[in-house]
Each structure stands twice: as C-alpha cells, then as structure tokens.
C-alpha cells in the first residue's frame, strides 16, 4: 500500500470528492499509478489542473508517484511564481471554438451572443462530442467530470456555477477571451455568423413598431432570423451587460 499526502489549491477544492476545504489529506493506493489518475481519482479532471508539484518539483500528468510523497495540485490562473514551461494546460487556440454538452444549452446560446462559435445539440451522445471535439479542434464544455477525464480531451472546462451567465463569465476568464468578444455577431439559435441586411429586404418580417423605430438589421443566412437592437437589451442579465457594451448593441436579437 502506497501512502501519499495531497493538497489541492483554489477552486479545485470545489471538485474534490468529500472536499477537504483547502487542507492537506492522506490517500492510500494499492499500487503505483500516474499522478493524473491519482488526481482524477479525487474527482478533479485533468483539464482543471495547470501545475503539479511532487515534493516541490514540477511533474507532468504521466509522472509515476511513489510512497510518502507530497503532491500539490494547482488550478489554472492560481498565482504562483513559476516559469511558463512549468504549466500543464496548453495555450488557448487563436480562434477558439467550442462544443457544448447537453447540460449547458443556455451557455451555448450566451457564447454565440458573445460572438463565439459554439456547437450544441440537446441529444448529443458523449462519443459524438468527443469525435467533434477532435475532428474540429474544439474546446469541450461540460459538467460531466468523467467526460473531461478522458485522455482524448486536450482543451476542456467544467463550469462551476449553475447560472448560465456566470458560466459565460467563467469560460471567458478561463480562456482569457476578453479581447475576442464580438457581441451579437452570431446567430444565438443556429450559430451562424450574421450578415448585414437592408431594412427593405426584411420589411415583411417586422412588427409595426420595429418598422417605425429601427433601421439597422442583421440576418442569419442559415435560419433566416432577423436581428436588431431592441429594447430588451435594457432587461439583459447584468452579468451579460458587463461583456456586451453599448457600442456593440446594434446587432442584438429582438425576441
């Protein structure tokens, strides 16, 4: 039997089974194993871990642990004075795209509203998500820990909050996407980029008050939905408003 001492830092403690609230704890395992398997056995997917120290020395996920070691596990963005080469998570792709699990449908819509390519199907099976993630080099977003623990998952994230707007904020922070936000440039219904359209071309789809008060419109080339800067923006969730500033409201969708 191998005895080890572990400590998880930051919000990783929210994911640890029977959370130890930031304190070190002891685990006993029957045989040598990789530090990745050890960490995921505690409930934390590898996608959430950015730095591992074994007795104070940096190690990778494939590192084989030995008896009486002290393992420290740090999340992404946890402040620590270490060189960039020590961190485990890959850099965010320059043009990030997402594949969103069935349990995060509203988040998918919010990502699209922020201008990000986010595919979503409410009947997608796990294998389909993995295949699409690999084929299209997408970032997998899911609250299914077991799915994120698969070795195939290179880019992924497990949103902590139950609130979709807070989940959006988490994803933007996690992948440092603030400079990539293009509010209301993509159809929230089908994910296609919107295109400007002349008012005259969509006049027959507009309500009388919309015809009277609005002149600038966009349209989805895929589903045909027409969008404009409507009054519902004032009722928008405050968390979303932090990302969607006033000068970007011209393409927003009217419900």
Short mmCIF file of C-alpha atoms in Angstrom, two decimals:
data_model
loop_
_atom_site.label_atom_id
_atom_site.label_comp_id
_atom_site.label_asym_id
_atom_site.label_seq_id
_atom_site.Cartn_x
_atom_site.Cartn_y
_atom_site.Cartn_z
CA UNK A 1 0.00 0.00 0.00
CA UNK A 2 1.32 3.43 -1.04
CA UNK A 3 0.67 6.36 1.29
CA UNK A 4 0.58 9.91 -0.12
CA UNK A 5 -0.25 13.37 1.10
CA UNK A 6 -2.13 15.71 -1.23
CA UNK A 7 -3.26 19.30 -1.24
CA UNK A 8 -5.47 20.97 -3.83
CA UNK A 9 -5.47 24.73 -4.20
CA UNK A 10 -8.01 27.36 -5.27
CA UNK A 11 -11.34 26.30 -6.70
CA UNK A 12 -10.11 22.74 -7.26
CA UNK A 13 -11.32 22.11 -3.73
CA UNK A 14 -14.88 22.51 -5.02
CA UNK A 15 -14.32 19.44 -7.19
CA UNK A 16 -12.53 17.15 -4.74
CA UNK A 17 -14.73 14.30 -3.56
CA UNK A 18 -15.54 14.82 0.12
CA UNK A 19 -13.82 18.20 -0.08
CA UNK A 20 -11.07 18.86 2.45
CA UNK A 21 -11.56 22.64 2.17
CA UNK A 22 -8.03 23.56 1.22
CA UNK A 23 -6.32 21.30 3.74
CA UNK A 24 -3.86 18.55 3.03
CA UNK A 25 -5.11 15.00 3.32
CA UNK A 26 -3.77 11.47 3.04
CA UNK A 27 -4.63 8.86 0.43
CA UNK A 28 -3.61 5.24 0.29
CA UNK A 29 -3.50 3.40 -3.02
CA UNK A 30 -2.66 -0.27 -3.65
CA UNK A 31 -0.10 0.18 -6.45
CA UNK A 32 1.97 2.82 -8.28
CA UNK A 33 -0.07 4.95 -10.66
CA UNK A 34 0.24 8.13 -12.69
CA UNK A 35 -0.34 11.43 -10.95
CA UNK A 36 -3.12 12.10 -13.47
CA UNK A 37 -5.00 9.02 -12.33
CA UNK A 38 -4.37 9.93 -8.71
CA UNK A 39 -5.77 13.44 -9.16
CA UNK A 40 -8.76 12.32 -11.21
CA UNK A 41 -9.44 9.64 -8.61
CA UNK A 42 -10.03 12.54 -6.23
CA UNK A 43 -12.67 13.94 -8.59
CA UNK A 44 -10.65 16.62 -10.41
CA UNK A 45 -10.43 16.34 -14.24
CA UNK A 46 -7.00 17.00 -15.76
CA UNK A 47 -8.44 19.92 -17.76
CA UNK A 48 -8.73 21.87 -14.50
CA UNK A 49 -5.13 21.36 -13.38
CA UNK A 50 -2.30 23.62 -14.54
CA UNK A 51 0.58 22.76 -12.20
CA UNK A 52 1.57 19.69 -10.17
CA UNK A 53 4.42 19.57 -7.68
CA UNK A 54 5.72 16.30 -6.25
CA UNK A 55 7.81 17.07 -3.17
CA UNK A 56 8.22 20.59 -4.52
CA UNK A 57 9.33 19.56 -8.02
CA UNK A 58 7.24 20.12 -11.15
CA UNK A 59 5.89 16.94 -12.76
CA UNK A 60 3.66 16.08 -15.71
CA UNK A 61 0.46 14.07 -15.78
CA UNK A 62 2.32 10.85 -16.68
CA UNK A 63 4.58 11.03 -13.61
CA UNK A 64 4.51 7.80 -11.57
CA UNK A 65 4.05 8.53 -7.89
CA UNK A 66 5.90 6.74 -5.11
CA UNK A 67 5.32 6.24 -1.39
CA UNK A 68 5.34 9.10 1.11
CA UNK A 69 5.33 11.88 -1.49
CA UNK A 70 3.64 15.25 -1.00
CA UNK A 71 1.57 16.20 -4.07
CA UNK A 72 0.45 19.82 -4.58
CA UNK A 73 -2.15 20.49 -7.28
CA UNK A 74 -2.90 23.97 -8.64
CA UNK A 75 -5.69 25.24 -10.93
CA UNK A 76 -5.38 27.49 -13.96
CA UNK A 77 -4.62 31.14 -13.05
CA UNK A 78 -3.64 30.29 -9.47
CA UNK A 79 -0.92 32.82 -8.62
CA UNK A 80 2.44 31.14 -8.29
CA UNK A 81 5.89 32.34 -9.19
CA UNK A 82 6.84 29.66 -11.73
CA UNK A 83 8.15 29.73 -15.33
CA UNK A 84 5.63 29.30 -18.12
CA UNK A 85 7.14 25.93 -19.06
CA UNK A 86 6.00 24.52 -15.70
CA UNK A 87 2.32 24.82 -16.52
CA UNK A 88 0.37 21.90 -17.94
CA UNK A 89 -2.58 23.41 -19.80
CA UNK A 90 -1.98 24.28 -23.46
CA UNK A 91 -2.40 27.83 -24.71
CA UNK A 92 -5.88 28.72 -25.90
CA UNK A 93 -6.17 28.35 -29.70
CA UNK A 94 -6.01 31.71 -31.52
CA UNK A 95 -9.54 31.24 -32.89
CA UNK A 96 -11.28 29.31 -30.09
CA UNK A 97 -14.35 27.23 -30.93
CA UNK A 98 -16.48 25.25 -28.52
CA UNK A 99 -18.53 22.07 -28.41
CA UNK A 100 -21.08 22.27 -25.61
CA UNK A 101 -22.57 19.32 -23.74
CA UNK A 102 -26.32 18.74 -23.44
CA UNK A 103 -26.38 20.06 -19.86
CA UNK A 104 -25.20 23.55 -20.88
CA UNK A 105 -27.63 24.66 -23.59
CA UNK A 106 -28.12 28.19 -22.29
CA UNK A 107 -24.37 28.69 -22.03
CA UNK A 108 -24.10 27.74 -25.70
CA UNK A 109 -26.57 30.50 -26.57
CA UNK A 110 -24.69 33.05 -24.49
CA UNK A 111 -21.38 32.11 -26.10
CA UNK A 112 -22.96 32.68 -29.51
CA UNK A 113 -24.28 36.05 -28.33
CA UNK A 114 -20.69 36.89 -27.38
CA UNK A 115 -19.62 36.01 -30.92
CA UNK A 116 -18.06 32.60 -30.32
CA UNK A 117 -18.55 29.52 -32.46
CA UNK A 118 -20.35 27.13 -30.09
CA UNK A 119 -21.95 23.96 -31.40
CA UNK A 120 -24.73 22.36 -29.36
CA UNK A 121 -27.27 19.56 -29.69
CA UNK A 122 -29.59 18.58 -26.87
CA UNK A 123 -29.39 14.91 -27.89
CA UNK A 124 -25.64 14.58 -28.48
CA UNK A 125 -24.03 11.44 -27.06
CA UNK A 126 -20.65 11.54 -25.31
CA UNK A 127 -18.90 9.79 -28.19
CA UNK A 128 -20.27 12.32 -30.67
CA UNK A 129 -18.97 15.18 -28.55
CA UNK A 130 -15.52 13.64 -28.38
CA UNK A 131 -15.46 12.95 -32.11
CA UNK A 132 -16.50 16.51 -32.96
CA UNK A 133 -14.03 17.93 -30.44
CA UNK A 134 -11.17 16.00 -32.07
CA UNK A 135 -12.22 16.47 -35.70
CA UNK A 136 -12.81 20.22 -35.40
CA UNK A 137 -10.28 21.02 -32.64
CA UNK A 138 -12.96 22.44 -30.35
CA UNK A 139 -12.89 23.16 -26.63
CA UNK A 140 -15.21 20.81 -24.75
CA UNK A 141 -17.50 22.42 -22.17
CA UNK A 142 -19.31 20.04 -19.85
CA UNK A 143 -20.19 19.45 -16.21
CA UNK A 144 -19.64 15.74 -16.69
CA UNK A 145 -16.35 15.11 -14.90
CA UNK A 146 -15.91 11.63 -16.32
CA UNK A 147 -16.14 13.01 -19.85
CA UNK A 148 -13.42 15.59 -19.16
CA UNK A 149 -11.20 12.90 -17.66
CA UNK A 150 -10.82 11.11 -20.98
CA UNK A 151 -7.29 11.20 -22.32
CA UNK A 152 -8.55 12.49 -25.67
CA UNK A 153 -9.62 15.81 -24.12
CA UNK A 154 -6.86 18.36 -24.70
CA UNK A 155 -8.95 21.52 -24.32
CA UNK A 156 -11.84 21.47 -21.89
CA UNK A 157 -13.50 23.16 -18.96
CA UNK A 158 -16.01 22.29 -16.23
CA UNK A 159 -18.15 25.34 -15.36
CA UNK A 160 -18.57 25.63 -11.60
CA UNK A 161 -21.69 27.79 -11.40
CA UNK A 162 -25.27 26.67 -12.00
CA UNK A 163 -26.10 30.06 -13.52
CA UNK A 164 -25.55 30.29 -17.33
CA UNK A 165 -24.48 33.94 -17.28
CA UNK A 166 -21.90 33.20 -14.59
CA UNK A 167 -20.80 30.17 -16.62
CA UNK A 168 -20.15 32.51 -19.55
CA UNK A 169 -18.02 34.73 -17.31
CA UNK A 170 -16.09 31.65 -16.15
CA UNK A 171 -15.36 30.49 -19.70
CA UNK A 172 -14.23 33.95 -20.79
CA UNK A 173 -11.90 34.20 -17.79
CA UNK A 174 -10.63 30.62 -18.06
CA UNK A 175 -9.55 31.00 -21.69
CA UNK A 176 -8.76 34.74 -21.48
CA UNK A 177 -11.21 35.66 -24.24
CA UNK A 178 -11.93 39.28 -23.35
CA UNK A 179 -10.23 40.60 -26.50
CA UNK A 180 -12.06 38.08 -28.70
CA UNK A 181 -15.63 39.05 -27.79
CA UNK A 182 -17.72 40.25 -30.74
CA UNK A 183 -21.18 40.74 -29.24
CA UNK A 184 -24.21 39.88 -31.37
CA UNK A 185 -22.23 38.90 -34.44
CA UNK A 186 -23.51 35.31 -34.47
CA UNK A 187 -26.98 33.76 -34.51
CA UNK A 188 -27.85 32.53 -30.98
CA UNK A 189 -30.26 29.99 -32.47
CA UNK A 190 -28.12 28.17 -35.04
CA UNK A 191 -24.56 29.52 -34.52
CA UNK A 192 -24.10 31.02 -38.00
CA UNK A 193 -22.31 34.39 -38.42
CA UNK A 194 -24.81 37.20 -39.02
CA UNK A 195 -24.79 39.38 -42.12
CA UNK A 196 -26.00 42.98 -42.51
CA UNK A 197 -29.28 43.26 -44.39
CA UNK A 198 -31.20 46.24 -45.77
CA UNK A 199 -34.40 47.11 -43.94
CA UNK A 200 -36.34 46.91 -47.19
CA UNK A 201 -35.36 43.27 -47.66
CA UNK A 202 -36.85 42.16 -44.33
CA UNK A 203 -39.73 44.60 -44.05
CA UNK A 204 -42.34 41.85 -44.28
CA UNK A 205 -40.85 40.15 -41.19
CA UNK A 206 -41.03 43.19 -38.92
CA UNK A 207 -43.69 44.27 -36.44
CA UNK A 208 -45.18 47.78 -36.92
CA UNK A 209 -43.23 49.36 -34.02
CA UNK A 210 -39.99 47.77 -35.17
CA UNK A 211 -40.51 49.19 -38.66
CA UNK A 212 -41.06 52.61 -37.14
CA UNK A 213 -38.20 52.82 -34.64
CA UNK A 214 -35.34 50.70 -36.05
CA UNK A 215 -33.32 50.99 -39.25
CA UNK A 216 -30.27 48.74 -38.83
CA UNK A 217 -30.69 44.98 -39.16
CA UNK A 218 -28.74 41.75 -39.46
CA UNK A 219 -29.93 38.38 -40.68
CA UNK A 220 -28.82 34.80 -40.24
CA UNK A 221 -28.05 33.30 -43.66
CA UNK A 222 -28.85 29.83 -42.33
CA UNK A 223 -32.17 30.09 -40.46
CA UNK A 224 -33.30 33.47 -41.81
CA UNK A 225 -33.86 35.03 -38.37
CA UNK A 226 -33.70 38.84 -38.38
CA UNK A 227 -31.93 40.75 -35.59
CA UNK A 228 -31.85 44.36 -34.44
CA UNK A 229 -31.01 46.47 -31.38
CA UNK A 230 -34.20 46.07 -29.38
CA UNK A 231 -35.44 47.46 -26.08
CA UNK A 232 -34.96 44.07 -24.38
CA UNK A 233 -31.30 44.96 -24.08
CA UNK A 234 -32.22 47.10 -21.08
CA UNK A 235 -33.59 43.98 -19.38
CA UNK A 236 -30.48 41.93 -20.09
CA UNK A 237 -28.82 39.99 -17.30
CA UNK A 238 -26.28 42.30 -15.56
CA UNK A 239 -23.51 39.73 -15.97
CA UNK A 240 -24.02 39.75 -19.74
CA UNK A 241 -24.05 43.54 -19.81
CA UNK A 242 -20.50 43.57 -18.49
CA UNK A 243 -19.39 41.91 -21.70
CA UNK A 244 -21.82 43.49 -24.17
CA UNK A 245 -21.08 47.22 -24.05
CA UNK A 246 -23.34 49.86 -25.55
CA UNK A 247 -21.49 50.37 -28.83
CA UNK A 248 -21.90 46.65 -29.61
CA UNK A 249 -25.69 46.55 -29.26
CA UNK A 250 -26.53 47.24 -32.89
CA UNK A 251 -26.63 43.52 -33.84
CA UNK A 252 -28.57 42.16 -30.90
CA UNK A 253 -31.62 39.96 -31.41
CA UNK A 254 -35.17 41.02 -30.63
CA UNK A 255 -37.11 38.14 -29.04
#
